Amino acid sequence: MTDALVLAEGLRKDFGPPRRRVRVLDGVDLALHRGEVLALLGPNGAGKTTTVRILTTLLRPDGGRATVAGHDVVRDAARVRPLISLTGQQVALDLKQSVRENLTMMGRLAHLPRRAVRGRVDELLAAFDLAGVADRRAATCSGGTRRRLDLAAGLLTRPQVLFLDEPTTGLDPRSRQAVWEVVRDVVAAGTSLFLTTQYLEEADRLADRVALVDGGRVAAEGTPAALKRQVGEASVELDLATAADADRVRGALGLPAAEGARVLAPTDGSLAHARAVLDAAAATGVVPTAWTVRQPTLDDAFLALTGHRTGAAGRPAGQSAGQSADLTAKEVAA
Amino acid sequence: MTALAPSPASPPTSRAGVRANAPASALGRAGDALADVVTMSGRALRLARRDLDSVITAAVLPVAILLLFTYVFGGAMDVGGAYVTYATPGIILLCAGFGAASTAMAVEHDMSGGMVDRLRSMPMAPWTMLTGHVAASLVKNLLTTAIVFGVAVAIGFRPDASLLDWLGAVGLLLLFVHAISWSAAFVGVLVRSPDAANGFTFFVMFLPYVSSAFVPVDTMPTWLRGFAEHQPVTPVIEAVRSLLVGAAPGTDVGATALLAVAWCVGLALVFAVAAAWGFRRRR
């Protein structure tokens, strides 16, 4: 882990008045390597934004330490800032300035040579598909366009690490796709990305590694595929017209008896095995109304590893991640 | 796609001739900070120009108030001369207060939006955002002052001042605007809603009313006179009036002007430090 570009060790942060302190971060350990995309996935209140604010020098941790390219985010904040860029949840734009004016201002504040600003702005307008709206005020742009502009505004400095705090929250599916596309371009060009999201799909699409955060801790970490494997296997899912039909199919597949008209047949996910299952089901002569091969989702992983779905609020402070894991085991068994 | 690539190991050089984003010398840092203040002032002015509310506050409201005082209240006032000549300096100060309230709201807007986080995470001095608002406020008020003086002359304001007197008067007004703008910046950093920032208007309107701006203080009850005579607006008004239309009998112009300058510099210092403190503290 010594080559980590961003490293967090045991980050702790409490908020609130002295008598009613709420622990928001309870020992967060993270590492982002060069060229990598790490997604912090968790529900509202899990501590994602607080983590990002500490790593981007906006907030001091109460405990633990964090570095960017070896520079401490508290003591060496001035060395960290040239290396990073933050695009937060709140759009950091002037709605009464045009798209180009917003970018030009950021270019000046990034202390680019005066003559270089214009060229750099043009480059970003082209790369983010903003050239057509360059002279429109940000206020008149759609939410998705504003998000792309906000991302572009963070890139005038050519940061080594880009921090995106919930980049697509509140966007419609098409705008979300557009944001993902430009984010992928940025990553492909060599920028490392630290992403927070409450959308499993987003983490799945963009991230090399996912850290599930819950109640101020990292509950699990790994590639999206590994996390999904951790919670179980794929299954062939068949919906039959009646429970009797379902029983016949279960019998043919050698599955234990079960209630209902839906049959879940475990599979290793390989083509050959899925086909064998489907052939056996088809041989019974009953026709399913619908069927699918269902892969475990990150949502399943989240539920299994933290004890609740991503939509639920975070645990109250003081309850440990360990308790949550016990709960998980029971729920999974049930 | 090279447009999106991170900076190479040795980034291009900046104005200061050192590594971009991180000037090593104190001189380079000061140069960058100055450039940031220029950028942020230009931005604040542009935003103000595009905000209808702020344009009305800067250009329309002052004229309306001038006409109101001259033609509605003026007839009933006995100040020993044309009321417009007596009241014009006070109206300029009153309008500086209104302008300051829009500055407070602009600062509040920046502090509660995403802008302040982005600036703080950048290799720049984020306080230049506040300085930008204060500088923009000065420019805005200079414009307001010119408009009010222009209209005032058109409706009978007859100053008796040399060029030097004019420069002194405008300089003093700007010093006052500077002080009140820093207090607005402090309020903007402190409050948590646009409404609260707007509430600042009440405070800054109160000061010119309870001063010699619109009525001689000796017409006020004794208990109020004590306050009116010893608050910052009165010496500023008296000094500006002395410079433009001649001193009231028994006024020591030099001493009044000195007191006015002391008030303005002192208040600006206190509020600038307070604003910087609030800015750092607010997370």
XYZ file of C-alpha atoms in Angstrom:
617
model
C 0.000 0.000 0.000
C 3.019 2.293 -0.028
C 2.369 3.379 -3.599
C -1.111 4.647 -2.773
C -1.875 8.043 -4.268
C -4.545 8.684 -1.660
C -4.234 6.958 1.684
C -6.540 7.205 4.686
C -5.738 5.477 7.952
C -8.177 5.280 10.830
C -9.969 8.528 10.006
C -12.274 9.632 12.790
C -14.598 12.608 12.858
C -17.247 13.695 15.332
C -19.811 16.412 14.812
C -22.135 18.246 17.120
C -22.017 19.989 20.500
C -19.787 18.427 23.204
C -22.547 16.585 25.050
C -24.197 15.168 21.970
C -21.277 14.325 19.743
C -22.196 12.131 16.839
C -19.465 9.940 15.422
C -19.608 10.330 11.674
C -16.349 8.577 10.820
C -15.282 5.697 13.012
C -11.927 4.575 11.656
C -12.001 4.775 7.872
C -9.127 3.016 6.077
C -8.841 3.525 2.328
C -6.278 3.499 -0.430
C -6.548 4.796 -3.979
C -3.770 3.752 -6.330
C -2.548 5.692 -9.332
C -4.796 5.372 -12.357
C -7.508 3.635 -10.386
C -11.182 4.395 -9.766
C -12.337 3.828 -6.217
C -16.013 4.187 -5.394
C -17.213 4.859 -1.883
C -20.649 3.331 -1.863
C -23.093 3.847 0.933
C -26.418 5.291 2.044
C -27.027 8.882 3.115
C -25.258 9.583 6.374
C -22.668 6.832 5.959
C -19.799 9.334 6.071
C -18.940 9.533 2.375
C -18.972 13.312 2.085
C -17.115 13.767 5.368
C -14.382 11.442 4.090
C -14.091 13.408 0.850
C -13.988 16.724 2.733
C -11.107 15.488 4.867
C -9.174 14.134 1.878
C -9.622 17.414 -0.035
C -8.266 19.503 2.890
C -11.636 21.097 3.702
C -12.061 19.419 7.069
C -9.632 18.318 9.775
C -10.046 14.766 11.047
C -10.362 14.247 14.816
C -8.227 11.139 14.550
C -6.207 9.126 12.064
C -4.293 10.517 9.128
C -4.593 10.910 5.387
C -2.123 11.665 2.631
C -2.259 12.543 -1.061
C 0.926 11.599 -2.962
C 2.627 11.337 0.425
C 1.617 14.833 1.587
C -0.395 15.027 4.787
C -3.799 16.601 4.089
C -3.654 18.650 7.299
C 0.000 19.681 7.651
C 0.853 19.841 3.943
C -2.529 21.010 2.645
C -0.819 23.555 0.377
C 1.069 20.734 -1.365
C -2.036 18.581 -1.645
C -4.263 21.202 -3.308
C -2.355 21.488 -6.613
C -2.718 17.728 -7.056
C -6.446 17.402 -6.472
C -9.743 18.652 -7.752
C -13.074 18.475 -5.980
C -16.492 18.503 -7.561
C -18.876 18.422 -4.652
C -22.547 17.657 -4.335
C -23.449 21.319 -4.586
C -22.692 22.694 -8.021
C -19.819 25.203 -7.782
C -20.853 27.473 -10.623
C -22.066 31.011 -11.058
C -25.435 30.619 -12.726
C -25.299 34.205 -13.958
C -22.033 33.655 -15.790
C -21.882 31.935 -19.144
C -20.409 28.472 -19.536
C -17.228 29.974 -20.980
C -17.017 32.664 -18.310
C -17.242 30.065 -15.560
C -14.400 28.041 -17.062
C -12.276 31.098 -17.791
C -12.605 32.250 -14.189
C -11.478 28.855 -12.925
C -8.545 28.915 -15.361
C -7.416 32.272 -13.967
C -7.829 31.076 -10.394
C -5.783 28.000 -11.290
C -3.005 30.468 -12.189
C -2.603 29.195 -15.711
C -0.520 31.556 -17.833
C -2.939 34.212 -19.046
C -2.597 33.311 -22.724
C -3.014 29.596 -22.018
C -6.420 30.020 -20.368
C -8.367 30.497 -23.579
C -6.892 27.448 -25.276
C -7.441 25.294 -22.216
C -11.059 26.451 -21.945
C -11.652 25.595 -25.603
C -10.141 22.142 -25.074
C -12.456 21.448 -22.152
C -15.520 22.829 -23.947
C -14.825 20.342 -26.751
C -14.016 17.403 -24.468
C -17.159 17.883 -22.381
C -19.462 18.543 -25.342
C -20.117 22.078 -24.138
C -18.980 24.043 -27.193
C -22.566 24.463 -28.389
C -23.654 26.128 -25.135
C -20.412 28.046 -24.468
C -22.083 31.447 -24.477
C -25.228 30.475 -22.628
C -25.599 31.389 -19.000
C -25.232 28.401 -16.713
C -28.701 29.166 -15.340
C -30.271 28.305 -18.678
C -28.455 24.970 -19.035
C -30.053 21.658 -18.068
C -29.052 19.890 -14.883
C -26.927 17.397 -16.787
C -25.115 20.126 -18.739
C -24.437 22.002 -15.509
C -22.952 18.848 -14.003
C -20.640 18.419 -16.994
C -19.646 22.078 -16.737
C -19.010 21.645 -13.037
C -16.746 18.669 -13.783
C -14.915 20.624 -16.482
C -14.451 23.560 -14.101
C -12.589 21.235 -11.757
C -10.184 20.115 -14.468
C -8.550 23.395 -15.513
C -5.605 22.520 -13.289
C -5.082 18.993 -14.679
C -5.353 17.316 -11.262
C -3.745 13.962 -10.449
C -6.766 12.900 -8.412
C -10.320 13.880 -9.071
C -12.775 13.718 -6.186
C -16.401 13.442 -7.254
C -18.990 13.538 -4.504
C -22.179 11.941 -5.852
C -21.700 13.223 -9.403
C -25.026 12.047 -10.787
C -27.405 12.433 -7.855
C -30.619 13.956 -9.128
C -29.865 13.501 -12.831
C -32.106 11.750 -15.312
C -30.792 8.492 -16.845
C -29.609 10.121 -20.062
C -27.707 12.908 -18.319
C -26.247 10.292 -16.006
C -24.924 8.367 -19.007
C -23.379 11.557 -20.384
C -21.632 12.271 -17.087
C -20.338 8.689 -16.934
C -18.968 9.048 -20.437
C -16.921 12.148 -19.654
C -15.772 10.660 -16.365
C -14.543 7.586 -18.231
C -12.679 9.848 -20.670
C -10.999 11.646 -17.792
C -9.952 8.353 -16.229
C -8.758 6.977 -19.556
C -6.500 10.021 -19.907
C -4.711 9.006 -16.706
C -6.470 10.818 -13.865
C -7.175 8.788 -10.758
C -10.722 9.019 -9.488
C -12.159 8.958 -5.994
C -15.906 8.706 -6.311
C -18.759 8.598 -3.853
C -22.152 7.355 -4.832
C -25.333 5.907 -3.457
C -26.047 4.191 -6.747
C -24.869 0.619 -7.043
C -25.076 0.788 -10.794
C -22.762 3.783 -10.851
C -20.142 2.045 -8.738
C -20.517 -1.061 -10.862
C -20.056 0.872 -14.110
C -17.208 3.171 -13.146
C -15.176 1.683 -10.342
C -12.220 -0.679 -10.337
C -12.718 -1.147 -6.624
C -15.669 -0.452 -4.372
C -15.575 0.310 -0.664
C -18.913 -0.184 1.046
C -19.213 2.403 3.792
C -21.757 2.189 6.513
C -21.983 3.940 9.829
C -18.609 5.644 9.414
C -16.608 2.522 8.579
C -15.602 0.590 5.519
C -17.728 -2.537 5.817
C -16.225 -4.334 2.830
C -13.915 -3.614 -0.046
C -13.070 -5.220 -3.357
C -13.775 -5.266 -7.068
C -17.472 -5.134 -7.920
C -17.209 -8.726 -9.167
C -15.498 -9.960 -5.985
C -18.074 -8.268 -3.778
C -20.858 -9.892 -5.715
C -19.171 -13.294 -5.516
C -18.901 -12.842 -1.783
C -22.673 -12.804 -1.424
C -23.550 -15.732 -3.559
C -23.949 -17.284 -6.915
C -25.958 -16.588 -10.006
C -29.267 -18.349 -10.487
C -31.638 -19.202 -13.290
C -34.973 -17.699 -12.427
C -38.121 -19.167 -13.988
C -41.653 -17.846 -13.506
C -44.348 -20.418 -14.072
C -48.083 -20.017 -14.505
C -48.986 -22.062 -11.415
C -47.357 -23.478 -8.302
C -48.046 -26.989 -9.629
C -46.020 -26.237 -12.772
C -43.270 -24.870 -10.564
C -43.226 -28.092 -8.543
C -42.836 -30.147 -11.730
C -39.873 -28.031 -12.826
C -38.298 -28.245 -9.361
C -38.640 -32.009 -9.504
C -37.016 -32.177 -12.943
C -34.119 -30.015 -11.757
C -33.689 -31.949 -8.521
C -34.383 -28.876 -6.414
C -35.873 -29.090 -2.899
C -39.609 -28.453 -2.663
C -40.599 -24.815 -2.247
C -43.626 -22.543 -2.238
C -44.766 -20.331 -5.093
C -44.679 -20.215 -8.860
C -41.087 -18.961 -9.095
C -38.214 -21.408 -9.416
C -34.680 -20.381 -8.464
C -32.030 -22.779 -9.757
C -28.483 -22.060 -8.639
C -25.927 -21.979 -11.423
C -22.211 -21.365 -11.671
C -23.067 -18.762 -14.280
C -21.391 -20.626 -17.135
C -23.161 -20.934 -20.476
C -23.031 -24.741 -20.399
C -24.610 -25.003 -16.949
C -27.316 -22.439 -17.603
C -28.166 -24.268 -20.800
C -28.360 -27.594 -19.019
C -30.776 -26.091 -16.505
C -32.932 -24.568 -19.224
C -32.919 -27.818 -21.237
C -34.046 -29.790 -18.200
C -36.780 -27.258 -17.506
C -37.934 -27.264 -21.140
C -38.062 -31.109 -21.145
C -40.910 -30.992 -18.591
C -43.129 -29.461 -21.252
C -44.405 -26.597 -19.083
C -43.847 -23.147 -20.493
C -42.505 -20.457 -18.171
C -44.117 -17.010 -18.459
C -40.685 -15.407 -17.995
C -37.160 -16.483 -17.288
C -33.813 -14.842 -16.679
C -30.314 -15.591 -15.498
C -29.947 -13.443 -12.434
C -26.484 -12.261 -11.348
C -26.091 -11.096 -7.755
C -26.175 -7.296 -7.696
C -24.165 -4.881 -5.608
C -27.448 -4.224 -3.852
C -27.434 -7.856 -2.725
C -23.832 -7.411 -1.646
C -24.687 -4.295 0.287
C -27.542 -5.988 2.050
C -25.470 -9.018 2.919
C -22.419 -7.092 4.087
C -24.032 -4.270 6.028
C -27.358 -5.685 7.096
C -29.550 -3.204 5.258
C -30.236 -1.952 1.800
C -28.559 1.142 0.432
C -31.651 3.270 0.767
C -31.750 2.934 4.557
C -30.258 5.574 6.831
C -26.958 4.982 8.640
C -26.707 3.316 12.010
C -26.805 5.549 15.101
C -23.344 6.363 16.430
C -21.853 3.894 18.873
C -23.281 0.738 17.355
C -20.348 -1.113 15.896
C -19.898 -2.591 12.481
C -19.455 -5.985 14.168
C -23.031 -6.004 15.423
C -24.162 -5.201 11.941
C -22.247 -8.158 10.522
C -23.933 -10.531 13.021
C -27.281 -9.252 11.942
C -26.280 -9.926 8.362
C -25.463 -13.540 9.046
C -28.902 -14.072 10.584
C -30.717 -12.309 7.786
C -28.857 -14.236 5.140
C -29.564 -17.503 6.959
C -33.226 -16.556 7.172
C -7.528 12.505 -24.980
C -4.838 14.982 -23.970
C -7.306 17.670 -22.902
C -8.208 15.561 -19.910
C -4.786 14.219 -19.004
C -3.356 15.062 -15.588
C -0.426 17.456 -15.453
C 2.933 15.886 -16.333
C 5.748 15.541 -13.801
C 7.026 19.042 -14.606
C 4.014 21.281 -15.152
C 4.165 24.453 -17.231
C 5.446 27.615 -15.616
C 3.103 30.272 -14.295
C 3.280 34.045 -14.366
C 5.564 33.961 -11.368
C 8.031 31.907 -13.407
C 7.868 28.924 -11.098
C 5.910 25.710 -11.052
C 2.293 26.294 -12.025
C -0.175 26.292 -9.131
C 2.520 26.486 -6.476
C 4.709 29.556 -6.599
C 7.649 29.001 -4.273
C 8.515 32.622 -3.516
C 6.565 34.980 -1.295
C 6.557 37.458 -4.166
C 5.047 34.859 -6.503
C 2.367 34.063 -3.926
C 1.544 37.737 -3.442
C 1.334 38.173 -7.219
C -1.034 35.232 -7.503
C -3.180 36.510 -4.627
C -3.395 39.930 -6.255
C -4.402 38.331 -9.557
C -7.031 36.301 -7.674
C -8.438 39.476 -6.116
C -8.692 41.021 -9.598
C -10.408 37.889 -10.956
C -12.804 37.668 -8.030
C -13.662 41.405 -8.150
C -14.391 41.161 -11.867
C -16.599 38.185 -11.155
C -18.472 39.914 -8.312
C -19.090 42.974 -10.491
C -20.289 40.866 -13.400
C -22.686 38.971 -11.146
C -23.948 42.222 -9.598
C -24.483 43.736 -13.037
C -26.600 40.738 -14.030
C -28.668 40.779 -10.869
C -31.685 43.003 -11.359
C -32.109 43.475 -7.636
C -28.576 44.679 -7.203
C -28.795 47.010 -10.229
C -31.939 48.610 -8.828
C -30.300 48.945 -5.419
C -27.232 50.572 -6.944
C -28.753 52.828 -9.593
C -32.497 53.347 -9.151
C -33.146 53.272 -5.405
C -30.584 56.022 -4.610
C -32.207 58.411 -7.078
C -35.665 57.604 -5.764
C -34.530 58.285 -2.204
C -32.859 61.527 -3.231
C -36.058 62.727 -4.891
C -38.130 61.564 -1.932
C -36.041 63.437 0.594
C -35.787 66.559 -1.530
C -39.377 66.928 -2.636
C -41.381 65.133 0.061
C -39.507 65.797 3.302
C -37.362 68.702 2.077
C -40.079 71.326 2.222
C -40.680 70.747 5.915
C -37.001 70.813 6.871
C -35.327 73.963 8.049
C -31.601 73.459 7.796
C -30.675 76.991 6.768
C -30.275 76.485 3.026
C -31.428 74.181 0.245
C -32.319 70.786 1.745
C -30.903 68.921 -1.238
C -27.513 70.461 -0.473
C -27.800 69.411 3.149
C -29.019 65.873 2.514
C -27.062 64.673 -0.524
C -23.984 63.407 1.392
C -26.293 61.560 3.784
C -28.181 59.924 0.940
C -24.915 58.655 -0.491
C -24.056 57.071 2.867
C -27.551 55.630 3.203
C -27.243 54.064 -0.245
C -23.826 52.678 0.638
C -25.701 50.803 3.352
C -28.163 49.360 0.848
C -25.271 48.378 -1.391
C -23.571 46.707 1.550
C -26.677 44.628 2.144
C -26.448 43.239 -1.400
C -22.767 42.532 -0.733
C -23.707 40.622 2.422
C -26.189 38.573 0.414
C -23.643 37.840 -2.321
C -21.102 36.654 0.264
C -23.739 34.530 1.987
C -24.622 32.982 -1.366
C -20.997 32.020 -2.010
C -20.523 30.659 1.499
C -23.584 28.426 1.436
C -23.170 27.203 -2.148
C -20.580 24.884 -3.606
C -18.242 27.673 -4.710
C -16.444 28.116 -1.401
C -15.604 24.395 -1.187
C -14.103 24.382 -4.644
C -12.038 27.507 -3.973
C -10.827 26.110 -0.661
C -9.675 22.894 -2.307
C -7.733 24.851 -4.946
C -4.153 26.097 -4.716
C -5.257 29.686 -4.173
C -6.039 31.950 -1.252
C -9.798 31.465 -0.847
C -10.211 34.677 1.188
C -9.687 36.542 -2.086
C -13.354 35.740 -2.651
C -14.239 38.143 0.194
C -11.759 40.764 -1.007
C -13.309 40.489 -4.456
C -16.758 41.264 -3.068
C -15.426 44.245 -1.107
C -13.570 45.623 -4.136
C -16.667 45.173 -6.288
C -18.706 46.959 -3.640
C -16.316 49.929 -3.847
C -16.649 50.137 -7.629
C -20.416 49.769 -7.425
C -20.728 52.517 -4.839
C -18.445 54.837 -6.772
C -20.939 54.512 -9.595
C -23.892 55.091 -7.259
C -22.137 58.155 -5.834
C -21.616 59.579 -9.306
C -25.276 59.014 -10.192
C -26.546 60.612 -6.979
C -24.243 63.630 -7.316
C -25.297 64.015 -10.958
C -29.029 63.972 -10.203
C -28.533 66.135 -7.103
C -26.782 68.835 -9.138
C -29.602 68.677 -11.672
C -32.204 69.376 -8.980
C -30.380 72.158 -7.199
C -27.410 70.767 -5.249
C -24.872 73.561 -5.382
C -21.587 72.519 -3.828
C -18.884 75.078 -3.271
C -15.804 72.941 -3.546
C -12.405 72.890 -5.203
C -11.115 69.801 -7.007
C -9.136 68.943 -3.890
C -12.268 69.223 -1.747
C -14.085 66.897 -4.126
C -11.278 64.365 -4.026
C -11.242 64.534 -0.246
C -15.006 64.084 -0.014
C -15.144 61.166 -2.448
C -12.110 59.599 -0.789
C -13.798 59.809 2.583
C -17.018 58.343 1.207
C -15.052 55.454 -0.280
C -13.294 54.867 3.035
C -16.721 54.636 4.633
C -17.986 52.302 1.906
C -14.877 50.174 2.398
C -15.562 49.841 6.126
C -19.242 49.077 5.648
C -18.403 46.545 2.893
C -16.127 44.615 5.242
C -18.871 44.605 7.843
C -21.165 43.242 5.125
C -18.600 40.552 4.288
C -18.483 39.629 7.973
C -22.266 39.399 8.136
C -22.298 37.321 4.944
C -19.807 34.866 6.418
C -21.663 34.705 9.720
C -25.298 34.211 8.726
C -26.790 31.021 7.325
C -29.587 32.295 5.096
C -30.178 34.991 2.476
C -32.952 36.460 4.623
C -30.612 36.939 7.555
C -28.070 38.606 5.255
C -30.776 40.935 4.012
C -31.666 41.802 7.605
C -28.334 43.611 7.697
C -30.069 46.423 5.772
C -31.951 47.439 8.892
C -28.771 47.950 10.865
C -26.993 50.012 8.226
C -30.093 52.123 7.557
C -30.412 52.907 11.197
C -26.990 54.547 11.485
C -27.461 57.312 8.877
C -30.971 58.110 10.146
C -29.741 58.609 13.702
C -26.951 60.951 12.644
C -26.646 64.458 11.261
C -27.249 63.081 7.757
C -30.841 64.284 7.370
C -31.512 66.509 10.357
C -29.196 68.533 12.600
C -28.539 66.471 15.741
C -29.483 69.351 18.038
C -33.113 68.762 17.025
C -33.012 65.308 18.644
C -33.787 64.560 22.305
C -30.700 64.637 24.515
C -30.442 60.872 25.052
C -30.464 60.217 21.309
C -28.154 63.127 20.567
C -25.447 61.483 22.647
C -25.570 58.439 20.362
C -25.936 60.473 17.166
C -22.903 62.604 17.944
C -20.646 59.696 18.757
C -21.416 57.194 16.039
C -19.254 56.834 12.899
C -21.683 58.234 10.338
C -21.892 61.716 11.903
C -18.191 62.668 11.572
C -18.117 61.244 8.028
C -21.194 63.293 7.078
C -19.917 66.426 8.763
C -16.507 66.144 7.106
C -17.979 65.487 3.648
C -20.441 68.346 4.059
C -17.669 70.680 5.232
C -15.576 69.806 2.201
C -18.387 70.223 -0.323
C -20.578 73.026 0.932
C -18.487 74.673 3.637
C -18.238 73.935 7.344
C -21.051 74.667 9.742
C -20.051 77.452 12.093
C -17.898 76.226 14.950
C -16.781 73.035 13.200
C -13.120 72.070 13.237
C -12.915 70.559 9.751
C -9.488 68.974 10.240
C -10.435 67.283 13.505
C -13.771 66.041 12.116
C -12.102 64.610 9.022
C -9.448 62.921 11.136
C -12.107 61.409 13.388
C -14.009 60.207 10.304
C -10.889 58.583 8.844
C -10.096 56.957 12.189
C -13.612 55.498 12.427
C -13.520 54.142 8.865
C -10.038 52.633 9.094
C -10.745 51.188 12.524
C -14.060 49.616 11.513
C -12.595 48.241 8.274
C -9.755 46.649 10.224
C -12.007 45.125 12.869
C -14.515 43.753 10.355
C -11.877 42.491 7.911
C -10.218 40.527 10.719
C -13.611 39.294 11.918
C -14.608 38.263 8.380
C -11.317 36.400 7.890
C -11.798 34.679 11.240
C -15.369 33.697 10.378
C -14.269 32.481 6.956
C -11.610 30.201 8.418
C -13.839 28.964 11.172
C -16.847 28.115 9.032
C -16.615 24.622 7.672
